[in-house]
XYZ file of C-alpha atoms in Angstrom:
228
model
C 0.000 0.000 0.000
C 1.386 3.413 -0.965
C 2.417 5.915 1.687
C -0.302 8.420 2.601
C 0.118 11.928 1.201
C -0.769 13.328 4.660
C -0.250 11.610 8.002
C -1.351 13.486 11.134
C 0.216 11.663 14.066
C -0.993 12.261 17.626
C -1.189 16.045 17.288
C -1.819 17.989 20.496
C -1.858 21.789 20.673
C -1.848 23.716 23.953
C -1.576 27.425 24.731
C -0.755 28.914 28.098
C -1.680 32.347 29.457
C -2.269 33.947 32.858
C -5.393 31.844 33.403
C -3.612 28.527 32.800
C -3.201 26.031 29.961
C -5.833 25.475 27.296
C -5.724 22.354 25.136
C -7.002 23.246 21.659
C -6.340 19.858 20.023
C -6.177 16.481 21.817
C -4.181 13.621 20.243
C -5.500 13.986 16.662
C -4.480 11.038 14.469
C -5.468 10.199 10.848
C -4.080 9.592 7.352
C -5.178 10.751 3.888
C -4.553 8.959 0.613
C -3.500 10.690 -2.578
C -6.386 12.359 -4.437
C -8.715 11.886 -1.465
C -11.067 14.707 -0.479
C -11.862 15.298 3.189
C -13.978 17.858 5.009
C -13.047 18.835 8.563
C -16.292 19.758 10.274
C -17.265 20.968 13.725
C -18.644 23.865 15.714
C -16.935 27.245 15.857
C -14.003 27.041 18.260
C -13.632 23.274 17.975
C -10.065 23.522 16.636
C -10.693 22.963 12.905
C -8.676 25.923 11.608
C -5.866 25.281 14.083
C -5.619 21.724 12.766
C -5.472 22.989 9.171
C -2.718 25.458 10.102
C -0.692 22.655 11.686
C -1.134 20.433 8.619
C 0.253 23.350 6.582
C 3.173 23.827 8.955
C 2.029 27.398 9.644
C 1.438 26.552 13.309
C 3.556 24.224 15.448
C 1.972 21.545 17.645
C 2.845 21.049 21.282
C 3.404 17.371 20.516
C 2.958 15.021 17.591
C 4.090 15.079 13.975
C 2.696 15.717 10.482
C 4.141 13.971 7.442
C 3.547 15.458 3.995
C 4.488 13.058 1.211
C 6.821 11.267 3.625
C 8.543 14.404 4.971
C 8.216 15.114 8.692
C 7.209 18.782 8.807
C 8.360 19.599 12.302
C 11.843 18.202 11.813
C 12.324 21.031 9.292
C 13.163 24.634 10.157
C 10.743 27.393 9.105
C 12.579 28.119 5.844
C 12.470 24.464 4.829
C 8.785 24.224 5.764
C 8.077 27.298 3.631
C 9.929 25.725 0.695
C 7.913 22.511 1.070
C 4.663 24.527 1.172
C 5.551 26.366 -2.025
C 6.286 23.099 -3.842
C 3.499 20.916 -2.483
C 0.556 22.904 -1.113
C -2.082 25.259 -2.475
C -4.229 27.448 -0.214
C -7.713 28.946 -0.458
C -8.868 31.177 2.403
C -12.215 32.636 3.426
C -10.773 36.157 3.130
C -9.178 35.523 -0.327
C -5.710 36.806 0.764
C -5.027 38.547 -2.541
C -2.370 41.260 -2.648
C -4.159 44.575 -3.196
C -1.271 46.177 -5.111
C -1.168 43.365 -7.698
C -3.728 42.791 -10.433
C -5.386 39.416 -10.999
C -2.688 38.199 -13.382
C 0.134 39.297 -11.077
C -1.512 37.652 -8.051
C -1.660 34.333 -9.902
C 1.850 34.724 -11.322
C 3.398 35.355 -7.909
C 3.720 31.751 -6.612
C 5.140 30.667 -9.974
C 7.689 33.491 -9.909
C 8.705 32.507 -6.377
C 9.380 29.016 -7.744
C 11.462 30.483 -10.582
C 9.061 29.413 -13.358
C 9.921 31.237 -16.576
C 6.485 30.694 -18.111
C 4.679 32.265 -15.141
C 2.761 34.855 -17.172
C 1.440 32.392 -19.747
C 0.473 29.795 -17.149
C -1.251 32.386 -14.958
C -3.214 33.802 -17.902
C -4.278 30.288 -18.925
C -5.433 29.490 -15.392
C -7.442 32.712 -15.114
C -9.088 31.883 -18.441
C -9.942 28.463 -17.004
C -11.774 30.025 -14.035
C -13.679 32.414 -16.305
C -11.632 35.551 -15.709
C -9.757 35.821 -18.985
C -11.145 39.319 -19.494
C -10.168 40.497 -15.985
C -6.405 39.931 -15.992
C -5.548 43.581 -15.410
C -8.150 44.226 -12.721
C -7.110 44.818 -9.109
C -8.867 43.066 -6.195
C -10.713 46.209 -5.109
C -12.722 46.272 -8.369
C -13.481 42.529 -8.375
C -16.548 41.042 -6.704
C -16.149 38.555 -3.857
C -16.837 35.652 -6.196
C -14.287 36.942 -8.695
C -11.676 37.387 -5.970
C -12.220 33.814 -4.796
C -11.846 32.578 -8.385
C -8.526 34.454 -8.598
C -7.556 32.728 -5.344
C -8.501 29.335 -6.840
C -6.422 30.083 -9.929
C -3.468 31.057 -7.738
C -3.812 27.852 -5.699
C -4.070 25.480 -8.670
C -1.557 27.180 -10.994
C 1.359 25.631 -9.078
C -0.155 22.159 -9.605
C -0.103 21.330 -5.887
C -0.292 17.811 -4.535
C -2.514 19.069 -1.696
C -5.095 21.862 -1.588
C -5.963 23.268 1.845
C -9.178 25.304 1.982
C -10.421 27.155 5.077
C -14.136 28.047 4.834
C -13.714 28.979 1.137
C -17.310 30.229 0.780
C -17.564 31.908 4.185
C -17.400 35.444 2.731
C -19.751 34.775 -0.198
C -23.506 34.741 -0.627
C -25.158 31.351 -1.156
C -25.468 31.461 -4.946
C -21.928 32.764 -5.498
C -20.539 30.290 -2.966
C -22.251 27.394 -4.749
C -20.666 28.407 -8.059
C -17.220 28.774 -6.483
C -17.497 25.355 -4.817
C -18.558 23.729 -8.097
C -15.491 25.234 -9.738
C -13.195 24.143 -6.902
C -14.356 20.523 -7.023
C -14.058 20.552 -10.818
C -10.490 21.880 -10.713
C -9.645 19.406 -7.971
C -10.846 16.448 -10.069
C -8.943 17.682 -13.122
C -5.710 18.164 -11.184
C -5.962 14.971 -9.099
C -5.235 16.980 -5.958
C -5.743 15.839 -2.373
C -8.304 18.220 -0.854
C -8.498 19.099 2.845
C -11.281 21.578 3.567
C -12.572 23.162 6.766
C -16.274 23.922 6.458
C -19.349 24.387 8.632
C -21.664 23.665 5.686
C -22.962 20.059 5.778
C -23.912 20.202 2.093
C -20.357 21.084 1.071
C -18.899 18.531 3.487
C -21.063 15.782 1.974
C -19.431 16.362 -1.421
C -16.084 15.233 0.014
C -15.242 11.535 0.194
C -14.644 11.668 3.961
C -15.773 13.810 6.861
C -13.672 14.244 9.984
C -15.697 15.589 12.888
C -13.867 17.672 15.489
C -15.545 18.254 18.850
C -13.823 20.238 21.615
C -10.455 19.574 20.022
C -10.903 15.814 19.667
C -11.434 13.670 16.579
C -14.993 12.595 17.294
C -15.875 10.920 13.983
C -14.293 9.732 10.742
C -16.814 8.628 8.178
C -17.154 8.094 4.469
C -19.734 10.311 2.779
C -22.810 8.554 1.418
């Protein structure tokens, strides 16, 4: 059996302040296969986004380890983790995270340029055409609608051809109809690219479209089930 693309191994996260120690995540343990899609679901404050940040290596656990494609994240220093992220992971956030001083084309080109790709402009333009924004290449985020900004963010995430896409409440800032269209596009791009998808969502309808659902309750892995 092939090695999992993601292995989360006994992850615990604690924070300490003047009032004492708070455990945000308790001994979380699971594996994901290549090209699998999983929704992380749970109430607000259950630890879902913290778990996603740890999988990305953006946050460091108190104990435990995460392996991405066989590499142990927390045996790497921050620079090495950042290099692994740029090669392996794509990100889609609720708040889009576009750079306001760059137009749509430049926002999508940026991760390719950071990787030293000489064909960054052509690949970025092609990806924006794919998400229906071929006529908006020169537009800045402030003149794009929320749905258009999220489509730019999808193009930026997929243009690097990531092995893993991490999405944190990707429709949380959008109205229902726009969010539905963005999700349809995201699942379509994910199928085309053969990417492993890990998505935090509070929407049971979106979660049901993933192959698996991991339920987090009060920082614990409470359920792990295959979608019907």
